[in-house]
XYZ file of C-alpha atoms in Angstrom:
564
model
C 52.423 116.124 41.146
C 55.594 117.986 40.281
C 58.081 116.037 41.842
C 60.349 119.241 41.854
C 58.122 121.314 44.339
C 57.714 118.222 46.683
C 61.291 117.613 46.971
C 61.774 121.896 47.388
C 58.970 121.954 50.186
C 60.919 119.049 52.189
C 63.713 120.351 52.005
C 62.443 123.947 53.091
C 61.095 121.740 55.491
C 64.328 120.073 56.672
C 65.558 123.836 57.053
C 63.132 124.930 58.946
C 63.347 121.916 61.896
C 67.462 122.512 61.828
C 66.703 126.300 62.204
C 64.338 125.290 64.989
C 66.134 122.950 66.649
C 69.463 125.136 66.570
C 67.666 128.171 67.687
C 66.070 126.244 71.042
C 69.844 124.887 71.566
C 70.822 128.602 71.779
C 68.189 129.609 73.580
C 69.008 126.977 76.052
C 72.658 127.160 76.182
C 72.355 131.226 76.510
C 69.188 131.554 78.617
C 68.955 128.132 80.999
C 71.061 128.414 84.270
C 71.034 125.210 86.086
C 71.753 127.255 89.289
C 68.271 128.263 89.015
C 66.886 124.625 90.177
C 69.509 123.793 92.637
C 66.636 123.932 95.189
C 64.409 121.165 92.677
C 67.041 118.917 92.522
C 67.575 118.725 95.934
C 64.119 118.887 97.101
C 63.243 115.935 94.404
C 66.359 113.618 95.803
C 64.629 114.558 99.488
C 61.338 113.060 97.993
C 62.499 110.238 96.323
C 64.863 108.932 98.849
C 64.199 110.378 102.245
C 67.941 111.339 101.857
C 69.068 115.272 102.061
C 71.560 116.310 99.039
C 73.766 119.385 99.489
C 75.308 120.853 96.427
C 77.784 122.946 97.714
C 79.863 123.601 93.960
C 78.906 124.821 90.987
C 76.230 123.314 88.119
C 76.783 123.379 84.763
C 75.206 121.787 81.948
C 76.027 121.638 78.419
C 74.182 120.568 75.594
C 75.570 118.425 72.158
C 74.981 116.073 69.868
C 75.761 112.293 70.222
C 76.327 110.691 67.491
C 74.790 107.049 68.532
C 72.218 108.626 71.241
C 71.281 112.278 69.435
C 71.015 114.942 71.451
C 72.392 114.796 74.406
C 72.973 117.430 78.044
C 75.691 116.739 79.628
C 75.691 117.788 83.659
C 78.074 118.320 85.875
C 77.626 118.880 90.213
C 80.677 119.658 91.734
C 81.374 119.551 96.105
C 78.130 117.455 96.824
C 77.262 115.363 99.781
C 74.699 112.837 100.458
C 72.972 111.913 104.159
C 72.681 108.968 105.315
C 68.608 107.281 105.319
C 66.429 108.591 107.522
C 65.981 106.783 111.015
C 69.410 105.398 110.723
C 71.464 104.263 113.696
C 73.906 107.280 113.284
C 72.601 109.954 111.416
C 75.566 111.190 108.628
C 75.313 114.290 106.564
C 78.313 112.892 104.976
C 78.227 109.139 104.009
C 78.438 109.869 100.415
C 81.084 112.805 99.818
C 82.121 113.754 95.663
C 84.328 115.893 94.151
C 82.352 115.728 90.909
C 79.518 113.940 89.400
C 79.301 114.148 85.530
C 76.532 112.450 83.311
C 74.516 112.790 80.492
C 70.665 112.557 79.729
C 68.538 112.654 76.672
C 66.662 115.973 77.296
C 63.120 114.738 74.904
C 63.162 111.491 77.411
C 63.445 113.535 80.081
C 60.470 115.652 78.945
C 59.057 112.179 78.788
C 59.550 111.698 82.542
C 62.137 109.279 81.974
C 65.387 110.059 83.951
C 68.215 107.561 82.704
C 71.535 108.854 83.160
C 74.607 107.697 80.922
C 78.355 108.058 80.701
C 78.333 108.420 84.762
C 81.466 109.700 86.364
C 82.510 109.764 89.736
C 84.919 111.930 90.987
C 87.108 111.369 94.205
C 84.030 109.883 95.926
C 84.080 108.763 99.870
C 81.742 106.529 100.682
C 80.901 105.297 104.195
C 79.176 101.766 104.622
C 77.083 101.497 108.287
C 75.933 98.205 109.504
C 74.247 97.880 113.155
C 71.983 95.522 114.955
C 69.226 97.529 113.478
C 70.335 97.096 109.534
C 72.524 99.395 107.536
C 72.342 102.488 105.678
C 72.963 101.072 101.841
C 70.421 98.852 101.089
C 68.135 101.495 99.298
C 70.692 102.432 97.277
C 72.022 99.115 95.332
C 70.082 98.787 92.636
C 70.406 102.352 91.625
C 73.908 101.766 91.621
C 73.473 99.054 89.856
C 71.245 100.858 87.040
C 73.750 103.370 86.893
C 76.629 100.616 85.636
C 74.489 99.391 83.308
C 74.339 102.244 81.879
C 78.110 102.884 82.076
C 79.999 103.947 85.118
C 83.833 105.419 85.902
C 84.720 105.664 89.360
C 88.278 107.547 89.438
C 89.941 107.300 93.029
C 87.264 106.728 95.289
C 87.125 105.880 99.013
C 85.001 103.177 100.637
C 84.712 102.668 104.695
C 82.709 99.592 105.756
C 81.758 99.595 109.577
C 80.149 97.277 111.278
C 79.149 98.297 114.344
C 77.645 94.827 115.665
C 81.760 93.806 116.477
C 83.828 97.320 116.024
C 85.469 95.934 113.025
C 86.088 97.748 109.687
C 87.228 96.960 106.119
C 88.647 100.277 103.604
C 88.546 100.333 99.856
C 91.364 102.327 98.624
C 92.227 103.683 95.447
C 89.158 102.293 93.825
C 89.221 103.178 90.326
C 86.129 101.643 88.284
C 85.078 101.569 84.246
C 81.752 99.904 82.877
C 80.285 100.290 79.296
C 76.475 100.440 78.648
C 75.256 96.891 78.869
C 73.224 96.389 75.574
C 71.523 93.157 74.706
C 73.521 90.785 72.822
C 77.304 92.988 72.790
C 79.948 92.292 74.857
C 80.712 95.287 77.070
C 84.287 95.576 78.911
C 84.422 95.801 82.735
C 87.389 96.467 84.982
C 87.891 97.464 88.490
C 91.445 98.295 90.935
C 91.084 98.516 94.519
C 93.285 98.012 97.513
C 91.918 96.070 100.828
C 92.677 97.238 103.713
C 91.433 95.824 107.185
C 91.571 98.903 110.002
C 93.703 99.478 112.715
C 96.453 96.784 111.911
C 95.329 94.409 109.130
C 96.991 93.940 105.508
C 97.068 95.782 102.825
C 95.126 93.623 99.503
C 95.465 94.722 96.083
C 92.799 94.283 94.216
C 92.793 94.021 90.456
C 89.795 92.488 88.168
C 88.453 92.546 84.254
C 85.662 90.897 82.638
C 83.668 91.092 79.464
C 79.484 91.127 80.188
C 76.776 89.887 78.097
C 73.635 91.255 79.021
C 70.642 88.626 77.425
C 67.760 89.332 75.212
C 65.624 89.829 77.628
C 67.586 92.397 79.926
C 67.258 89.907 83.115
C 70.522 87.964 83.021
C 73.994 88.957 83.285
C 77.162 86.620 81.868
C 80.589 87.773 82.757
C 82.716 86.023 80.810
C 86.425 85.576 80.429
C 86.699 86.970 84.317
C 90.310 87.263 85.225
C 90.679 89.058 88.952
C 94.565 89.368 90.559
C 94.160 89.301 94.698
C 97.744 89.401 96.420
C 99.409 87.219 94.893
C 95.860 84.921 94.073
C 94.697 84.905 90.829
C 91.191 83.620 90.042
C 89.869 83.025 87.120
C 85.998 81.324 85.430
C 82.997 82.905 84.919
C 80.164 84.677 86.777
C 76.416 84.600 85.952
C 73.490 87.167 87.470
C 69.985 86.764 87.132
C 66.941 88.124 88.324
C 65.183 85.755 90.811
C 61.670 86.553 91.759
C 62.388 90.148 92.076
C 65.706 89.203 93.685
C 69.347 89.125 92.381
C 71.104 85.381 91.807
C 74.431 85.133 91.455
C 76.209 81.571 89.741
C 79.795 81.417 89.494
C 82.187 78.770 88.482
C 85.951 79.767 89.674
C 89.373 78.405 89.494
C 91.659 79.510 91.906
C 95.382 79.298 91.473
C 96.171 79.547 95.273
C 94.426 80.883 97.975
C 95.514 82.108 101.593
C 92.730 81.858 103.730
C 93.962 85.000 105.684
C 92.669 86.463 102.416
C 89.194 84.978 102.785
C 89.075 85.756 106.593
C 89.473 89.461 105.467
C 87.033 89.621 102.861
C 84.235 87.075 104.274
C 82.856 89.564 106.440
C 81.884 91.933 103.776
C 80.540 89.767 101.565
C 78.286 87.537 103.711
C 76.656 90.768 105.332
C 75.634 92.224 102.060
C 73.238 89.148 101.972
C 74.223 88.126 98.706
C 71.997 84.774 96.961
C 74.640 82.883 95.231
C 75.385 79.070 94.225
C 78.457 77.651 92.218
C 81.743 76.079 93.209
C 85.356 76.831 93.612
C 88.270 74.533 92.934
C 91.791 75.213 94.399
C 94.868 74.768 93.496
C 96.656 74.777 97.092
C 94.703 76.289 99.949
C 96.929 77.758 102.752
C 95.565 77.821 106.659
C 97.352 78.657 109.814
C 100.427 77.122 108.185
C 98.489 73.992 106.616
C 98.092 73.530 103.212
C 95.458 71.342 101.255
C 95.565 71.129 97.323
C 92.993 70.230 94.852
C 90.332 71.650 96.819
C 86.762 71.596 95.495
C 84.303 73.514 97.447
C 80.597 73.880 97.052
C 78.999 77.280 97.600
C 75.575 78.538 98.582
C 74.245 81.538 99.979
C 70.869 82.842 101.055
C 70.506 86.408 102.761
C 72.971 86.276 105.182
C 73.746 82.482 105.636
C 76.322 80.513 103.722
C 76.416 76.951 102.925
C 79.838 74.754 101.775
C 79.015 71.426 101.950
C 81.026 68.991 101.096
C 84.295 70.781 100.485
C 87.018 68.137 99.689
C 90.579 68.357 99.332
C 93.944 66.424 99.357
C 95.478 66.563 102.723
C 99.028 65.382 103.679
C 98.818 62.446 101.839
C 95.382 61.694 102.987
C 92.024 63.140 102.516
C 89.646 65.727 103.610
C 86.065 66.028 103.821
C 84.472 69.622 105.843
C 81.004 70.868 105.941
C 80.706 74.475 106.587
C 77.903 76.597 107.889
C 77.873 80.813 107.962
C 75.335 82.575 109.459
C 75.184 86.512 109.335
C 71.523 86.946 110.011
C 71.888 88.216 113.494
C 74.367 90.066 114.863
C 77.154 89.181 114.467
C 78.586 85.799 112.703
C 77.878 81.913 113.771
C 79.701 79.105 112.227
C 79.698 75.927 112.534
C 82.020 73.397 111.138
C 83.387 69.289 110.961
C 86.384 68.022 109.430
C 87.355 64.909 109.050
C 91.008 63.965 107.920
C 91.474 60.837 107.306
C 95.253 58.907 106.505
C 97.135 61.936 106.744
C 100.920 61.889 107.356
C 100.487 63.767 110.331
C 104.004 64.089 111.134
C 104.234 66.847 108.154
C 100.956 68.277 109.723
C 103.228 68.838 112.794
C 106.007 70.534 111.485
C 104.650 72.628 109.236
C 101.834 73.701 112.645
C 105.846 74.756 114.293
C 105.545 71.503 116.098
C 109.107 70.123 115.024
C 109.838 67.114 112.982
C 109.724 64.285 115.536
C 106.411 62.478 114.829
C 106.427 60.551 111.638
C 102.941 58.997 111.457
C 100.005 57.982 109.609
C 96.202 59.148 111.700
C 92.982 60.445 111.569
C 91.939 63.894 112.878
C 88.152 64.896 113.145
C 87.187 68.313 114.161
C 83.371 69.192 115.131
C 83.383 73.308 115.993
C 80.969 76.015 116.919
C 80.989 79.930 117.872
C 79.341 83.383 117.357
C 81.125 86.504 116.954
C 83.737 87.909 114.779
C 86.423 88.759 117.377
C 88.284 86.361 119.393
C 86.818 87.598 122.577
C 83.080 86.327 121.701
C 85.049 83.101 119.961
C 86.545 82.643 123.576
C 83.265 82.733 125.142
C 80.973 80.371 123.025
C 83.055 78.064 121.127
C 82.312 74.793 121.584
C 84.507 72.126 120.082
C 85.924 68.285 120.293
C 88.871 67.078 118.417
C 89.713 63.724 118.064
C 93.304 62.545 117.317
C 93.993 58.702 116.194
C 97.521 58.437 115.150
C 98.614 54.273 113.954
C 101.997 52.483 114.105
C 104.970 55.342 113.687
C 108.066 56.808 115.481
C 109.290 59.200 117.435
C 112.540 60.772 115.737
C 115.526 62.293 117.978
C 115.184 59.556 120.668
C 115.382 56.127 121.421
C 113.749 54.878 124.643
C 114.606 51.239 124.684
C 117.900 51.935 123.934
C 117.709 54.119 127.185
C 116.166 51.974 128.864
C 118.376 49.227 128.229
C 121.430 51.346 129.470
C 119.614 52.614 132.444
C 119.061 48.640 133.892
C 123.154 47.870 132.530
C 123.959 51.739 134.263
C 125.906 52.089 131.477
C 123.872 55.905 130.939
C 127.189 57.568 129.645
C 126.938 56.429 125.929
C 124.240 58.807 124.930
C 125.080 58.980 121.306
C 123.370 55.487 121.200
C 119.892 56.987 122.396
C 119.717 60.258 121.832
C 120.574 62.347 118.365
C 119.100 62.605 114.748
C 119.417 58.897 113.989
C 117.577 57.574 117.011
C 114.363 56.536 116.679
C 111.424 55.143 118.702
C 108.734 53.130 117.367
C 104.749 53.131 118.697
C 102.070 51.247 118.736
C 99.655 53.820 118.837
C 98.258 57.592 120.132
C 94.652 58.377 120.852
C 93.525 61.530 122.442
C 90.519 63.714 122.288
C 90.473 67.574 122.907
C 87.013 69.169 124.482
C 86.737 72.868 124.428
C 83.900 74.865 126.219
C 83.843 78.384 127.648
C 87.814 79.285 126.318
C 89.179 75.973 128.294
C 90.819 72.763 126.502
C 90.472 69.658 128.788
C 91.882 66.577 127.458
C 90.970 63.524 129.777
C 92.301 60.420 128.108
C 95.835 60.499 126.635
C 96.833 57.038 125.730
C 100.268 56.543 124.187
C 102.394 53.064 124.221
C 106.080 53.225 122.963
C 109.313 50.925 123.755
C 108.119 49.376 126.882
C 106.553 52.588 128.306
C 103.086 53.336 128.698
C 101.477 57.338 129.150
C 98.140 58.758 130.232
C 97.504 61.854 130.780
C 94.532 64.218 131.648
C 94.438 68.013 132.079
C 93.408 71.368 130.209
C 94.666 74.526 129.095
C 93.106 77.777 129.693
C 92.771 79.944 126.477
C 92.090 83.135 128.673
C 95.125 83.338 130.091
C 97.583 80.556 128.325
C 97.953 78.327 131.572
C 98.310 74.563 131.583
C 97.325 72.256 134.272
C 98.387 68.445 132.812
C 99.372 65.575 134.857
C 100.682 62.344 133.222
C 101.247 58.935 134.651
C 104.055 57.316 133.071
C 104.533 53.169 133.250
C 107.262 50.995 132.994
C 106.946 47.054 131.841
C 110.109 46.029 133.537
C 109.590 46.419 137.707
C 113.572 46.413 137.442
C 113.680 49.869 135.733
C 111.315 51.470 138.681
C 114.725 50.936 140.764
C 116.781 52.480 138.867
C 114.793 55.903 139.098
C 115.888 58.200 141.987
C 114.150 58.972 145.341
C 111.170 58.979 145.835
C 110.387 57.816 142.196
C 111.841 54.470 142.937
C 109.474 53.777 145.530
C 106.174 53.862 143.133
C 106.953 50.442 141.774
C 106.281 50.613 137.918
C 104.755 54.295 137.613
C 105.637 57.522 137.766
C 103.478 60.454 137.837
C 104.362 63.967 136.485
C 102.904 67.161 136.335
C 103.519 69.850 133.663
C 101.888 73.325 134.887
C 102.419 77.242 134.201
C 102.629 79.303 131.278
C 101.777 77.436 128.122
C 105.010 79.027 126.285
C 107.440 78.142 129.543
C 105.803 75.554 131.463
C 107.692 73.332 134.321
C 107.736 69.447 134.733
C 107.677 67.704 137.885
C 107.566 64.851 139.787
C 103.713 64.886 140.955
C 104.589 64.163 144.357
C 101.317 64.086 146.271
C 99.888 61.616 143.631
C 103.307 59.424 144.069
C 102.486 59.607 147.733
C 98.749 58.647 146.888
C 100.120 55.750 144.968
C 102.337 54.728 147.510
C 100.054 53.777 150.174
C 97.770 52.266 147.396
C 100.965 49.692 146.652
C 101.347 49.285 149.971
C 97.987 48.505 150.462
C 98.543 45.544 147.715
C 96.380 47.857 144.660
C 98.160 47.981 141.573
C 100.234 50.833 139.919
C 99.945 50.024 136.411
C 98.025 52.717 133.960
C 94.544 51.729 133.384
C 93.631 52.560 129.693
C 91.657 55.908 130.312
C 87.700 55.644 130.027
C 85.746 57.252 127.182
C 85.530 60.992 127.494
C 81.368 60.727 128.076
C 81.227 64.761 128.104
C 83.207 64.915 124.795
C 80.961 62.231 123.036
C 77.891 63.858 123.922
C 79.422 67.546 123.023
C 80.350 65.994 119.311
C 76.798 64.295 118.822
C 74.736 67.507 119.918
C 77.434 69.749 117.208
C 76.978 67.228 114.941
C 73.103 67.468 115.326
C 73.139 71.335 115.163
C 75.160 71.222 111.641
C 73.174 68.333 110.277
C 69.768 70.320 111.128
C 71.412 73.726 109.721
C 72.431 72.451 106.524
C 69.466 70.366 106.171
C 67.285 74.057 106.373
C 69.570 76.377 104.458
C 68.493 73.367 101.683
């Protein structure tokens, strides 16, 4: 064979298919109108999804040649909207609003029947996120989302609302700007996102800023993001994030260091990302965790999460000198959230604890605190109405700064009451023995029932709540004295009630009054008279309280012990 004529006939050959190929481009680029099957594109995003698709701009479409992919047609929809899912709780023409959508496709898959969009760009979109008591409108849509980063996704100054109707709150996702690259097994591919946080009407603004490099696996059913770097506030986080496929279901693992971490932060974000029902396990370790002006540092907390509930468990932290131990339980399934919670701090300097809660600098102390806690809802209305708590306060040998009550004393029985510099002022001090008290809440009221304080020949009980509702406290105290000589000193009628005197504090919890509880010194009185004695009893064990801690202590134990 002439080796001449085969190389002349493939090249005709070669000549032929360009001739072809650029003649059909023509054809197409002169003759196709994508106007023409406005109506098929939005009757086939009708029958695929249920969901009605206006396109109320222009279509255009351009063919070219890639040089990695081949031929390529690039399309562009401009002014489109897209409903919300049939049968949803309110019906939305508009929960998906764009400026422009631009992508491209490989026409000879598509003649294939294979519809894979690349290079996806979204213009200006405004998104709105619905979530009621009978589910939300999203859910079908998240994994073609997710295809459609895989693939590689820019999202330039788009707008997401999140509503969740169970509780009238809302989150907003500002200025979200977005960039992927195609995810292709074994390369690294660049991903970065910028968003602000907002929390509607009054909460805080967030800015959001994070970057990562993915590594899709052989196999195209695991996910590494690697080298993740994300800037909240003033947080920065940094570690790594892996996503798998779990029996049909997406896993998330994560392993995060966190620099610093307001939990006013988490509080805004939790919401959002418990109700998406996210399946995740990892851990967390803090730097310094701030809380309702507390701070912990070198937190480590444990993370799991299974559609809807959320498991930490134990989280354990440094704590004013002491230590911390919590187990924490979310629960999102139902409307609404439920947590439950205990924390246990143990040798904490709780005098530090108190002035950084706005509680002054008086107490200097070492004590335990344990906290068991329950509620539903996500507003502090519902939190009023079913929390359920006991705290339990155990303070050991300390002082009370500013004052010295045996010096006091001591001047009161010599009525020699004009020195005051000698009892009162920032170098006068008096020492205790010890402070136990327990705190029961139920139904948005705080009763405490057994006060018991001993300091400098003084003795206090006390017993009495405070109403959450409507900030009013109702607390009487008893206070005893160890010398019957210092009962005279007191003035009328105090002086008559041997070696106690009872007091009542009462009224608004920001401006309450203190007074002589006279009815009770009457009481006690005719008790002395009758020969009974006046001195405080230590208070009995707070039986409601004990039984309220073992039955929230049982509910945690047999929460945690399902979500494992």
């Amino acid at each position: 064979m002439n080796i001449k004529v085969v190389l002349r006939a493939l090249a005709w050959l070669a000549g032929a298919v360009v001739l072809m190929v650029g003649g059909a481009l023509l054809w197409f680029s002169l003759v196709f109108d994508p106007e023409d099957y406005r109506d098929d594109i939005t009757a086939w995003v009708s029958a695929q999804s249920g969901r009605t698709l206006a396109l109320n701009g222009p279509i255009s479409l351009v063919l070219g040649l890639d040089r990695g992919s081949g031929l390529l047609a690039r399309i562009e929809m401009n002014e489109l909207a897209l409903s919300s899912p049939p049968g949803s709780a309110r019906p939305d023409s508009n929960m998906i609003r764009m400026r422009r959508l631009a992508f491209s496709i490989d026409p000879l898959a598509l003649l294939r029947g294979q519809v894979v969009p690349q290079e996806v760009v979204f213009e200006q979109p405004q998104i709105r996120l619905l979530r009621t008591a009978e589910g939300n409108n999203w859910s079908d849509l998240a994994g073609g989302v997710a295809a459609i980063a895989a693939q590689g996704l820019s999202i330039e100054d788009g707008l997401i609302n999140f509503e969740d109707g169970t509780n009238d709150r809302s989150l907003r996702l500002a200025a979200v700007t977005v960039s992927t690259q195609p995810l292709v097994a074994g390369q690294e591919s660049a991903l970065a996102l910028n968003a602000v946080l907002e929390r509607e009407p009054d909460g805080p603004a967030v800015e959001i800023a994070l970057a990562a490099t993915a590594l899709l696996d052989a196999e195209a059913t695991a996910v590494a993001f690697e080298a993740l770097t994300a800037q909240i506030d003033h947080t920065t986080v940094t570690g790594r994030l892996d996503l798998a496929l779990v029996n049909a279901r997406p896993h998330w693992q994560f392993d995060l260091a966190v620099d610093q971490l307001d939990v006013g932060v988490v509080a805004l974000t939790l919401p959002a990302l418990s109700l998406a029902g996210v399946d995740a396990d990892g851990s967390v370790r803090i730097g310094r965790l701030f809380f309702g002006g507390l701070a912990m540092e070198e937190v480590s907390v444990p993370v799991s999460a299974r559609q809807g509930f959320l498991v930490s468990s134990p989280v354990t932290a440094v704590f004013y000198g002491g230590e911390a131990h919590s187990d924490i339980f979310l629960d999102t399934r139902d409307q609404g959230l439920v947590i439950r919670v205990r924390q246990l701090y143990r040798d904490c300097q709780l005098g530090d604890l108190f002035t950084d809660l706005g509680l002054g600098d008086a107490l200097a102390a070492t004590g335990n605190l344990s906290i068991h806690f329950a509620a539903s809802g996500l507003d502090e209305s519902r939190w009023l109405q079913t929390g359920r708590g006991v705290i339990r306060l155990q303070a050991r040998e300390g002082r009370i700064r500013g004052i010295d009550i045996e010096s006091l004393l001591k001047q009161l029985q010599k009525q020699a009451n004009q020195n005051l510099g000698t009892w009162l002022g920032s170098a006068a001090v008096t020492p205790f023995s010890g402070i136990n008290a327990t705190l029961r809440m139920e139904q948005g009221l705080v009763v405490n029932e057994d006060l018991d304080f001993e300091a400098a020949g003084l003795s206090l009980r006390g017993r009495g709540s405070v109403s959450l509702h409507n900030q009013q406290v109702d607390y009487r105290m008893a206070v005893g004295f160890d010398d019957p000589e210092l009962a005279a000193l007191l003035p009328l009628p105090s002086n008559m009630a041997s070696l106690v005197l009872p007091l009542r504090l009462f009224g608004a919890v920001r401006q309450p009054k203190l007074v002589i509880d006279i009815p009770e010194l009457m009481r006690m009185q005719i008790e002395a008279a009758m020969g009974a004695s006046s001195v405080p009893q230590a208070p009995p064990v707070d039986e409601r309280a004990r039984k309220l801690e073992q039955a929230l202590t049982r509910e945690l134990d047999a929460a945690l012990a399902a979500a494992h």
